[in-house]
Amino acid sequence: MEKYVWQHMRRDEIAEMRDHGAVVIVPVGSIEQHGAHLPVDVDIFMAQTVALAAAQALAPDVPVLVAPPVWTGVSPHHMHFTGTLTLSVDTFSQVLRDIVTCMWRHGFRHILLLNGHGGNDQTMKAATLQLGAEGIEVAATTYWDLAAAELAELVEGERKKVGHACEIETSMMLYLRQELVDMSTAVKDLGIPPTRLPTGGAVYFWPVFDPGTTGVAGDPTLATAEKGKAFLDAITKNLAEFIRTFHKTHIP
Amino acid sequence: MEKYVWQHMRRDEIAEMRDHGAVVIVPVGSIEQHGAHLPVDVDIFMAQTVALAAAQALAPDVPVLVAPPVWTGVSPHHMHFTGTLTLSVDTFSQVLRDIVTCMWRHGFRHILLLNGHGGNDQTMKAATLQLGAEGIEVAATTYWDLAAAELAELVEGERKKVGHACEIETSMMLYLRQELVDMSTAVKDLGIPPTRLPTGGAVYFWPVFDPGTTGVAGDPTLATAEKGKAFLDAITKNLAEFIRTFHKTHIP
Amino acid sequence: MEKYVWQHMRRDEIAEMRDHGAVVIVPVGSIEQHGAHLPVDVDIFMAQTVALAAAQALAPDVPVLVAPPVWTGVSPHHMHFTGTLTLSVDTFSQVLRDIVTCMWRHGFRHILLLNGHGGNDQTMKAATLQLGAEGIEVAATTYWDLAAAELAELVEGERKKVGHACEIETSMMLYLRQELVDMSTAVKDLGIPPTRLPTGGAVYFWPVFDPGTTGVAGDPTLATAEKGKAFLDAITKNLAEFIRTFHKTHIP
Amino acid sequence: MEKYVWQHMRRDEIAEMRDHGAVVIVPVGSIEQHGAHLPVDVDIFMAQTVALAAAQALAPDVPVLVAPPVWTGVSPHHMHFTGTLTLSVDTFSQVLRDIVTCMWRHGFRHILLLNGHGGNDQTMKAATLQLGAEGIEVAATTYWDLAAAELAELVEGERKKVGHACEIETSMMLYLRQELVDMSTAVKDLGIPPTRLPTGGAVYFWPVFDPGTTGVAGDPTLATAEKGKAFLDAITKNLAEFIRTFHKTHIP
Amino acid sequence: MEKYVWQHMRRDEIAEMRDHGAVVIVPVGSIEQHGAHLPVDVDIFMAQTVALAAAQALAPDVPVLVAPPVWTGVSPHHMHFTGTLTLSVDTFSQVLRDIVTCMWRHGFRHILLLNGHGGNDQTMKAATLQLGAEGIEVAATTYWDLAAAELAELVEGERKKVGHACEIETSMMLYLRQELVDMSTAVKDLGIPPTRLPTGGAVYFWPVFDPGTTGVAGDPTLATAEKGKAFLDAITKNLAEFIRTFHKTHIP
Amino acid sequence: MEKYVWQHMRRDEIAEMRDHGAVVIVPVGSIEQHGAHLPVDVDIFMAQTVALAAAQALAPDVPVLVAPPVWTGVSPHHMHFTGTLTLSVDTFSQVLRDIVTCMWRHGFRHILLLNGHGGNDQTMKAATLQLGAEGIEVAATTYWDLAAAELAELVEGERKKVGHACEIETSMMLYLRQELVDMSTAVKDLGIPPTRLPTGGAVYFWPVFDPGTTGVAGDPTLATAEKGKAFLDAITKNLAEFIRTFHKTHIP
């Protein structure tokens, strides 16, 4: 039985984990269009999946709890496609702050927001700054940033990072949930980079996925389940490593 | 494959359901202490379970979509026990409004907020009033209100309604997820009624579940899996019936 | 001289009542269209009237203060008719919280929000939950819920509960303020139930009173001043009884 | 019968006034300590009283409606004394904006916020600026500013303006509601000016009425009912004059 | 070197000023159209200029710090002209509260908000009331109110007070920054008074500067650099005098 | 005369720039402690300086406007040191949104938020996402990200990026405003990295600059004015290049 899944545990079991100084991983993601070929929950599913994989990898050495998945992210730039459910930036920020504050009040001191949606990244991190202003310290990351080098090496196509419904995401979905993927509708699209502007990512400029576009940023046609496993292993390994360090870090 | 689970579908599949005038059920619940014997996700798990059961019962006659579960509810009165994760009333209201607004913008016109946590009920309904002020009409209910008469008849103990971690909830959990229930710690407690005041429920007065209390309102020791199935069947039947009617109701 | 009307008292008189452990009743209502035959202040006038009647009935046994009437309620669904003045749900909630917080800071511990407008009910109760999260405990009710059985028995028409500008409200207005009622324009309308959906009230779905409708829910043509007195007496008696109990309840 | 009192009218009566281009006066005030000798509702009572007096003086020439009294003002600086009920500055601003917006939506174009509490003045006027940003134009004043010269001439004591629980307010209360005034506890106090700083009012600096103080700013011992009538007449005359001009002003 | 300019100082220099009980002047203004002949920063430039002049005049007797200029004011009524940058009333209020709260937390007790834009005046003062509710006392003024008598005497034209892009403001700009002024486009316009209504300023009613208008309120054609110096000297002298008194006032 | 400084221009001059499709650079920074040796305005001063330098470099080829400096940033983690003035994350976000919205309404389509404070980066970018949801597209960057490679090469010490009051910032200050720098108090401190955790920056975890620390992150003792010029030139060159591209990019 999974004894690291917050929502499946009883109050005393969670309290016991707190007493053991458990690290809490909060999967954060979104429900949004993911090209024509992927289901809308890729981002939150992946964040939850790597969180659980890391927890499993660390047990029983390092006590870890995986919080219920926060799928209510910010994706206004995907609203032209049906299926996207987005909060405003303000509501999303408040949701994260309310949840983390509860954990802090219960006595947890090692809390990691583990994000799976690019659009959430900035707001999530801004929320942690505000929490800090209230004396609550929390770590935050987007999962692929933990294995940027490894992913870049494993990727076959031109786009070496996670885009949207891309080679990396599609591969992992093929490995984990092939039945929800429709590869016949997967298309390559490098035309919508994470930013429209040629500055190598230094300038932030949100591309809106307009109705006429593919809703894809990357090349999902190169995806295979095999690569998916490799991507997943790299991410899990690095996440587990970080958790191990985080667990040993003193948070006042 | 489940083709009524929003988050497992692709954008075009969801759009197709919209074109067929699908009803969307949004499970709403909470993560909060549920006595010593139940896991913390009872309320959202039950809301999601009955939503899925109704969707299944109605397929393929009535097109139904079950949205991702909104587990971020309001439970400040349970914060004395570890494991509770509560939003403020304001944040929770905004979460519901943001989600429903997205569905409305995508063209859905039959949206039902299906709640499984007593503490959410008032805020959820107030949110629908505000949505109405913006021209968005949405239905809302707490699942046990749909089968109040049937439940009262099936209950064995003194408390004929859902309390908290009570005979009804515990029975359904025994039927559905026995492995998460620890009946050895289940205790009867009729001392914390839904209101401290003897007015038959006419006056609303929140009981705070203080540290020294059991965190239970009802008699879980009477629970059986068999009764759990009966409760579940009654609720599912009535919910399905309502959805059938709702689907035929014209929403401008 | 009325020594239970908060706004007519001097600061030391109010402090003295606080020292005697007085119960504070806060009348809450709205200004909104009430059919063609009733003035727009029915809801707040009735809440204030029953509050004062109960205070009078209990004097000098039980110390009671009646706060100034909070007529700023939520009625967006009545905005199609001139005269309606509505707050947003958020503003209304904040008004109640600010007022109750002041009373609590002044040392009052028995505060009852006594509502006279159906549309306020949910938001008012949600506000008390949020106040509870801040350690402030407050009771809340809608006045007709205190005498549901008695009213149902006294009503002549099909609709046994308070609707809108209905037999009950119109009767009480005829009894109390006949000069403001124009019975020549009173019409029966059972077509707009409190919910459009046939689930016996289990599902909440706000009816918007559209321009072409009567703005009535019930049968005011059956109203008489005599019945009005009977309705009023039943409500006052039950409210007074509740206050007596509330006064004796320990609030920490 | 008073046909200029918004809350006592039926929806069609109000609509008729709108069709006649009626001016709406919204009395705005507060519930707050007013020295030991005056009831807590002086400010809202006075605003409402002069509004009604002006409406009466202008009838039937100029159509005027007096809105329900907005007694929920801002008085945090009076919270040290029991009886004060204050909103936050933000809530108060929102209340005014919501109410005025409803009137504007109903088609009224001549709306005057008539304030009777110094502490409200700035927030009220700031609210009108924000309404202007949304295309809603509304006038706002504090009633004594309309007759500053006349009041200064009529006052006997050193303080020539309205302070708090002062000669002017106490006189008008003696004239209008003697039974609520306890002159035996009235004390002169010029020690708490509207600002602590000797700049003739040019610099705004809120004096907090601390527990040890009198809660008075002015000399109520000089008050007489006779002077009260004179103050009232001067204010009413000037207000009526303004309304007459306002009514003729074109608001787009 | 200017040792009273907050932003040019190092953290320990500011702390030292705090230890000496320094008065902090916070210049508050706006960026908004100022007729065709003046740059858009007149209001914040003037507030900052008089603050610096007073600080210089008082040194080394009275320790004064001039905070960075808060140019983000409220000017929605000027948005019809290009160049205006306005916050909402709510945002502006929050900006002031956040800044003053920081200063208070650092130990400063003599803080003066010195405003140079009429449209800010009400919101700024309302913000200080809210700060007072949180125990933070702060003074606030609009600079020309400190020298109303002197200015009225020095003005040549009919309009004796500061209007907008008027004789006073234009004169001071000619004296201080002639190179930014284009007198060839300066026009007299008395048609847009601070209020449209003939009540001598007693009633507040925002004039919106519509596209077809001059955007001027007053007579800039009478402006001279010489008069500008006289205006400036009068204001600086009175401000310095106030600061001297403020510095000696005990703030608990 | 500088004809690219927004605040020094007249309304028609700004409108003319808009008609020429000018790019607007909005300098964004903060007022916060910068070690013992630097003044508190380094971040906003630097953002403004590089904006002006780029504007100058591009004139008259590319029309550029530099907006007034937004010095009201978020720095709660620096509040332990005197001089820091921080907004909350929410207020800061709203300030940016209000300002950009005004520019958009005036017709500007090429707006760049140019930030100089690490703590602002996330909130600024989250604000642009929300603006996008409202149809307003805006670019955002932190100035050193535009020249990361060049800076890393020029830096002498171990820390190759901008930290806080570090080699890069101190060098540029020595070059530009030596009179405000006190090198005698400059200390090297590599102990407070941008994140406490050894993950190469992949995980975000705000270090709070506690009272006992130096408030420095980097090695300012290596700073020279000469290096400052080199840093500045690299940044300016890259920023100008970006502006040139941005100006040619079509924004719908």
JSON list of C-alpha atoms in Angstrom, two decimals, chain C residues 98-229:
[
{"chain": "C", "resi": 98, "resn": "ASP", "atom": "CA", "xyz": [-16.30, 43.65, 9.26]},
{"chain": "C", "resi": 99, "resn": "ILE", "atom": "CA", "xyz": [-19.43, 44.30, 11.34]},
{"chain": "C", "resi": 100, "resn": "VAL", "atom": "CA", "xyz": [-19.27, 41.06, 13.30]},
{"chain": "C", "resi": 101, "resn": "THR", "atom": "CA", "xyz": [-15.54, 41.54, 13.93]},
{"chain": "C", "resi": 102, "resn": "CYS", "atom": "CA", "xyz": [-16.25, 44.93, 15.53]},
{"chain": "C", "resi": 103, "resn": "MET", "atom": "CA", "xyz": [-18.87, 43.43, 17.82]},
{"chain": "C", "resi": 104, "resn": "TRP", "atom": "CA", "xyz": [-16.49, 40.65, 18.78]},
{"chain": "C", "resi": 105, "resn": "ARG", "atom": "CA", "xyz": [-13.74, 43.17, 19.52]},
{"chain": "C", "resi": 106, "resn": "HIS", "atom": "CA", "xyz": [-16.16, 45.09, 21.73]},
{"chain": "C", "resi": 107, "resn": "GLY", "atom": "CA", "xyz": [-16.61, 41.90, 23.75]},
{"chain": "C", "resi": 108, "resn": "PHE", "atom": "CA", "xyz": [-19.94, 40.54, 22.51]},
{"chain": "C", "resi": 109, "resn": "ARG", "atom": "CA", "xyz": [-19.92, 36.74, 22.28]},
{"chain": "C", "resi": 110, "resn": "HIS", "atom": "CA", "xyz": [-23.53, 35.96, 21.30]},
{"chain": "C", "resi": 111, "resn": "ILE", "atom": "CA", "xyz": [-24.10, 37.36, 17.85]},
{"chain": "C", "resi": 112, "resn": "LEU", "atom": "CA", "xyz": [-26.91, 36.20, 15.56]},
{"chain": "C", "resi": 113, "resn": "LEU", "atom": "CA", "xyz": [-27.12, 37.19, 11.92]},
{"chain": "C", "resi": 114, "resn": "LEU", "atom": "CA", "xyz": [-30.87, 37.18, 11.24]},
{"chain": "C", "resi": 115, "resn": "ASN", "atom": "CA", "xyz": [-31.49, 37.19, 7.53]},
{"chain": "C", "resi": 116, "resn": "GLY", "atom": "CA", "xyz": [-34.69, 38.01, 5.64]},
{"chain": "C", "resi": 117, "resn": "HIS", "atom": "CA", "xyz": [-33.56, 37.46, 2.03]},
{"chain": "C", "resi": 118, "resn": "GLY", "atom": "CA", "xyz": [-33.12, 34.04, 0.45]},
{"chain": "C", "resi": 119, "resn": "GLY", "atom": "CA", "xyz": [-30.36, 35.27, -1.83]},
{"chain": "C", "resi": 120, "resn": "ASN", "atom": "CA", "xyz": [-28.23, 36.26, 1.17]},
{"chain": "C", "resi": 121, "resn": "ASP", "atom": "CA", "xyz": [-28.47, 32.96, 2.94]},
{"chain": "C", "resi": 122, "resn": "GLN", "atom": "CA", "xyz": [-25.52, 31.12, 1.43]},
{"chain": "C", "resi": 123, "resn": "THR", "atom": "CA", "xyz": [-23.08, 34.02, 1.43]},
{"chain": "C", "resi": 124, "resn": "MET", "atom": "CA", "xyz": [-23.97, 34.92, 5.00]},
{"chain": "C", "resi": 125, "resn": "LYS", "atom": "CA", "xyz": [-23.31, 31.39, 6.19]},
{"chain": "C", "resi": 126, "resn": "ALA", "atom": "CA", "xyz": [-20.07, 31.15, 4.21]},
{"chain": "C", "resi": 127, "resn": "ALA", "atom": "CA", "xyz": [-18.99, 34.39, 5.91]},
{"chain": "C", "resi": 128, "resn": "THR", "atom": "CA", "xyz": [-19.52, 32.84, 9.33]},
{"chain": "C", "resi": 129, "resn": "LEU", "atom": "CA", "xyz": [-17.27, 29.93, 8.35]},
{"chain": "C", "resi": 130, "resn": "GLN", "atom": "CA", "xyz": [-14.51, 32.36, 7.44]},
{"chain": "C", "resi": 131, "resn": "LEU", "atom": "CA", "xyz": [-15.04, 34.25, 10.69]},
{"chain": "C", "resi": 132, "resn": "GLY", "atom": "CA", "xyz": [-14.71, 30.93, 12.50]},
{"chain": "C", "resi": 133, "resn": "ALA", "atom": "CA", "xyz": [-11.34, 30.45, 10.83]},
{"chain": "C", "resi": 134, "resn": "GLU", "atom": "CA", "xyz": [-10.30, 33.68, 12.55]},
{"chain": "C", "resi": 135, "resn": "GLY", "atom": "CA", "xyz": [-11.62, 32.53, 15.92]},
{"chain": "C", "resi": 136, "resn": "ILE", "atom": "CA", "xyz": [-14.89, 34.44, 15.82]},
{"chain": "C", "resi": 137, "resn": "GLU", "atom": "CA", "xyz": [-17.99, 32.34, 16.35]},
{"chain": "C", "resi": 138, "resn": "VAL", "atom": "CA", "xyz": [-21.31, 33.65, 15.15]},
{"chain": "C", "resi": 139, "resn": "ALA", "atom": "CA", "xyz": [-24.75, 32.15, 14.56]},
{"chain": "C", "resi": 140, "resn": "ALA", "atom": "CA", "xyz": [-26.74, 32.76, 11.38]},
{"chain": "C", "resi": 141, "resn": "THR", "atom": "CA", "xyz": [-30.22, 31.96, 10.18]},
{"chain": "C", "resi": 142, "resn": "THR", "atom": "CA", "xyz": [-32.90, 33.05, 7.77]},
{"chain": "C", "resi": 143, "resn": "TYR", "atom": "CA", "xyz": [-35.92, 33.94, 9.86]},
{"chain": "C", "resi": 144, "resn": "TRP", "atom": "CA", "xyz": [-38.48, 31.66, 8.20]},
{"chain": "C", "resi": 145, "resn": "ASP", "atom": "CA", "xyz": [-36.29, 28.62, 8.77]},
{"chain": "C", "resi": 146, "resn": "LEU", "atom": "CA", "xyz": [-36.99, 29.07, 12.48]},
{"chain": "C", "resi": 147, "resn": "ALA", "atom": "CA", "xyz": [-40.69, 28.46, 11.99]},
{"chain": "C", "resi": 148, "resn": "ALA", "atom": "CA", "xyz": [-40.85, 26.29, 8.89]},
{"chain": "C", "resi": 149, "resn": "ALA", "atom": "CA", "xyz": [-43.36, 23.85, 10.33]},
{"chain": "C", "resi": 150, "resn": "GLU", "atom": "CA", "xyz": [-45.68, 26.53, 11.72]},
{"chain": "C", "resi": 151, "resn": "LEU", "atom": "CA", "xyz": [-45.63, 28.56, 8.50]},
{"chain": "C", "resi": 152, "resn": "ALA", "atom": "CA", "xyz": [-46.36, 25.53, 6.35]},
{"chain": "C", "resi": 153, "resn": "GLU", "atom": "CA", "xyz": [-49.40, 24.82, 8.46]},
{"chain": "C", "resi": 154, "resn": "LEU", "atom": "CA", "xyz": [-50.70, 28.38, 8.33]},
{"chain": "C", "resi": 155, "resn": "VAL", "atom": "CA", "xyz": [-50.24, 28.86, 4.59]},
{"chain": "C", "resi": 156, "resn": "GLU", "atom": "CA", "xyz": [-53.36, 28.47, 2.48]},
{"chain": "C", "resi": 157, "resn": "GLY", "atom": "CA", "xyz": [-51.90, 28.24, -1.03]},
{"chain": "C", "resi": 158, "resn": "GLU", "atom": "CA", "xyz": [-49.91, 25.50, -2.69]},
{"chain": "C", "resi": 159, "resn": "ARG", "atom": "CA", "xyz": [-46.53, 27.01, -1.93]},
{"chain": "C", "resi": 160, "resn": "LYS", "atom": "CA", "xyz": [-45.89, 26.22, 1.72]},
{"chain": "C", "resi": 161, "resn": "LYS", "atom": "CA", "xyz": [-42.63, 28.10, 2.13]},
{"chain": "C", "resi": 162, "resn": "VAL", "atom": "CA", "xyz": [-41.57, 31.70, 1.66]},
{"chain": "C", "resi": 163, "resn": "GLY", "atom": "CA", "xyz": [-41.00, 32.30, -2.04]},
{"chain": "C", "resi": 164, "resn": "HIS", "atom": "CA", "xyz": [-40.78, 35.92, -3.15]},
{"chain": "C", "resi": 165, "resn": "ALA", "atom": "CA", "xyz": [-43.50, 38.55, -2.65]},
{"chain": "C", "resi": 166, "resn": "CYS", "atom": "CA", "xyz": [-45.62, 35.54, -1.71]},
{"chain": "C", "resi": 167, "resn": "GLU", "atom": "CA", "xyz": [-48.59, 34.80, 0.53]},
{"chain": "C", "resi": 168, "resn": "ILE", "atom": "CA", "xyz": [-46.45, 34.91, 3.69]},
{"chain": "C", "resi": 169, "resn": "GLU", "atom": "CA", "xyz": [-44.51, 38.10, 2.99]},
{"chain": "C", "resi": 170, "resn": "THR", "atom": "CA", "xyz": [-47.54, 39.91, 1.60]},
{"chain": "C", "resi": 171, "resn": "SER", "atom": "CA", "xyz": [-49.70, 38.94, 4.59]},
{"chain": "C", "resi": 172, "resn": "MET", "atom": "CA", "xyz": [-47.16, 40.25, 7.06]},
{"chain": "C", "resi": 173, "resn": "MET", "atom": "CA", "xyz": [-46.84, 43.47, 5.09]},
{"chain": "C", "resi": 174, "resn": "LEU", "atom": "CA", "xyz": [-50.63, 43.90, 5.07]},
{"chain": "C", "resi": 175, "resn": "TYR", "atom": "CA", "xyz": [-50.62, 43.45, 8.81]},
{"chain": "C", "resi": 176, "resn": "LEU", "atom": "CA", "xyz": [-47.72, 45.80, 9.45]},
{"chain": "C", "resi": 177, "resn": "ARG", "atom": "CA", "xyz": [-47.64, 48.38, 6.67]},
{"chain": "C", "resi": 178, "resn": "GLN", "atom": "CA", "xyz": [-50.81, 48.17, 4.60]},
{"chain": "C", "resi": 179, "resn": "GLU", "atom": "CA", "xyz": [-50.29, 51.68, 3.24]},
{"chain": "C", "resi": 180, "resn": "LEU", "atom": "CA", "xyz": [-47.27, 50.55, 1.24]},
{"chain": "C", "resi": 181, "resn": "VAL", "atom": "CA", "xyz": [-49.00, 47.56, -0.39]},
{"chain": "C", "resi": 182, "resn": "ASP", "atom": "CA", "xyz": [-50.93, 47.76, -3.65]},
{"chain": "C", "resi": 183, "resn": "MET", "atom": "CA", "xyz": [-53.02, 44.57, -3.73]},
{"chain": "C", "resi": 184, "resn": "SER", "atom": "CA", "xyz": [-54.52, 45.57, -7.08]},
{"chain": "C", "resi": 185, "resn": "THR", "atom": "CA", "xyz": [-51.25, 44.61, -8.76]},
{"chain": "C", "resi": 186, "resn": "ALA", "atom": "CA", "xyz": [-50.64, 41.41, -6.82]},
{"chain": "C", "resi": 187, "resn": "VAL", "atom": "CA", "xyz": [-50.51, 38.35, -9.04]},
{"chain": "C", "resi": 188, "resn": "LYS", "atom": "CA", "xyz": [-50.09, 34.65, -8.43]},
{"chain": "C", "resi": 189, "resn": "ASP", "atom": "CA", "xyz": [-47.06, 33.09, -10.06]},
{"chain": "C", "resi": 190, "resn": "LEU", "atom": "CA", "xyz": [-45.89, 29.59, -9.26]},
{"chain": "C", "resi": 191, "resn": "GLY", "atom": "CA", "xyz": [-43.89, 29.44, -12.45]},
{"chain": "C", "resi": 192, "resn": "ILE", "atom": "CA", "xyz": [-40.62, 30.61, -10.98]},
{"chain": "C", "resi": 193, "resn": "PRO", "atom": "CA", "xyz": [-39.80, 28.22, -8.20]},
{"chain": "C", "resi": 194, "resn": "PRO", "atom": "CA", "xyz": [-36.72, 28.86, -6.08]},
{"chain": "C", "resi": 195, "resn": "THR", "atom": "CA", "xyz": [-35.10, 26.48, -8.50]},
{"chain": "C", "resi": 196, "resn": "ARG", "atom": "CA", "xyz": [-36.00, 25.76, -12.09]},
{"chain": "C", "resi": 197, "resn": "LEU", "atom": "CA", "xyz": [-35.25, 22.12, -11.65]},
{"chain": "C", "resi": 198, "resn": "PRO", "atom": "CA", "xyz": [-37.61, 19.44, -10.35]},
{"chain": "C", "resi": 199, "resn": "THR", "atom": "CA", "xyz": [-35.49, 18.07, -7.49]},
{"chain": "C", "resi": 200, "resn": "GLY", "atom": "CA", "xyz": [-37.39, 19.26, -4.50]},
{"chain": "C", "resi": 201, "resn": "GLY", "atom": "CA", "xyz": [-34.84, 21.90, -3.66]},
{"chain": "C", "resi": 202, "resn": "ALA", "atom": "CA", "xyz": [-31.92, 19.48, -3.44]},
{"chain": "C", "resi": 203, "resn": "VAL", "atom": "CA", "xyz": [-30.18, 21.19, -6.32]},
{"chain": "C", "resi": 204, "resn": "TYR", "atom": "CA", "xyz": [-29.47, 24.87, -6.20]},
{"chain": "C", "resi": 205, "resn": "PHE", "atom": "CA", "xyz": [-30.00, 26.74, -9.44]},
{"chain": "C", "resi": 206, "resn": "TRP", "atom": "CA", "xyz": [-30.71, 30.45, -9.35]},
{"chain": "C", "resi": 207, "resn": "PRO", "atom": "CA", "xyz": [-33.71, 31.62, -11.27]},
{"chain": "C", "resi": 208, "resn": "VAL", "atom": "CA", "xyz": [-33.12, 35.03, -12.79]},
{"chain": "C", "resi": 209, "resn": "PHE", "atom": "CA", "xyz": [-36.21, 37.18, -12.66]},
{"chain": "C", "resi": 210, "resn": "ASP", "atom": "CA", "xyz": [-36.25, 38.20, -16.29]},
{"chain": "C", "resi": 211, "resn": "PRO", "atom": "CA", "xyz": [-37.92, 41.43, -17.48]},
{"chain": "C", "resi": 212, "resn": "GLY", "atom": "CA", "xyz": [-40.94, 39.68, -18.92]},
{"chain": "C", "resi": 213, "resn": "THR", "atom": "CA", "xyz": [-41.76, 37.83, -15.71]},
{"chain": "C", "resi": 214, "resn": "THR", "atom": "CA", "xyz": [-43.88, 38.88, -12.74]},
{"chain": "C", "resi": 215, "resn": "GLY", "atom": "CA", "xyz": [-41.04, 38.96, -10.25]},
{"chain": "C", "resi": 216, "resn": "VAL", "atom": "CA", "xyz": [-43.24, 36.94, -7.92]},
{"chain": "C", "resi": 217, "resn": "ALA", "atom": "CA", "xyz": [-42.76, 33.40, -6.60]},
{"chain": "C", "resi": 218, "resn": "GLY", "atom": "CA", "xyz": [-45.92, 32.35, -4.77]},
{"chain": "C", "resi": 219, "resn": "ASP", "atom": "CA", "xyz": [-49.49, 33.50, -4.44]},
{"chain": "C", "resi": 220, "resn": "PRO", "atom": "CA", "xyz": [-49.82, 36.95, -2.84]},
{"chain": "C", "resi": 221, "resn": "THR", "atom": "CA", "xyz": [-53.49, 37.14, -3.79]},
{"chain": "C", "resi": 222, "resn": "LEU", "atom": "CA", "xyz": [-54.25, 34.88, -0.84]},
{"chain": "C", "resi": 223, "resn": "ALA", "atom": "CA", "xyz": [-52.65, 37.30, 1.61]},
{"chain": "C", "resi": 224, "resn": "THR", "atom": "CA", "xyz": [-54.55, 38.81, 4.53]},
{"chain": "C", "resi": 225, "resn": "ALA", "atom": "CA", "xyz": [-53.47, 40.96, 7.45]},
{"chain": "C", "resi": 226, "resn": "GLU", "atom": "CA", "xyz": [-54.91, 38.38, 9.80]},
{"chain": "C", "resi": 227, "resn": "LYS", "atom": "CA", "xyz": [-52.71, 35.64, 8.46]},
{"chain": "C", "resi": 228, "resn": "GLY", "atom": "CA", "xyz": [-49.86, 38.11, 8.57]},
{"chain": "C", "resi": 229, "resn": "LYS", "atom": "CA", "xyz": [-50.25, 38.43, 12.33]}
]
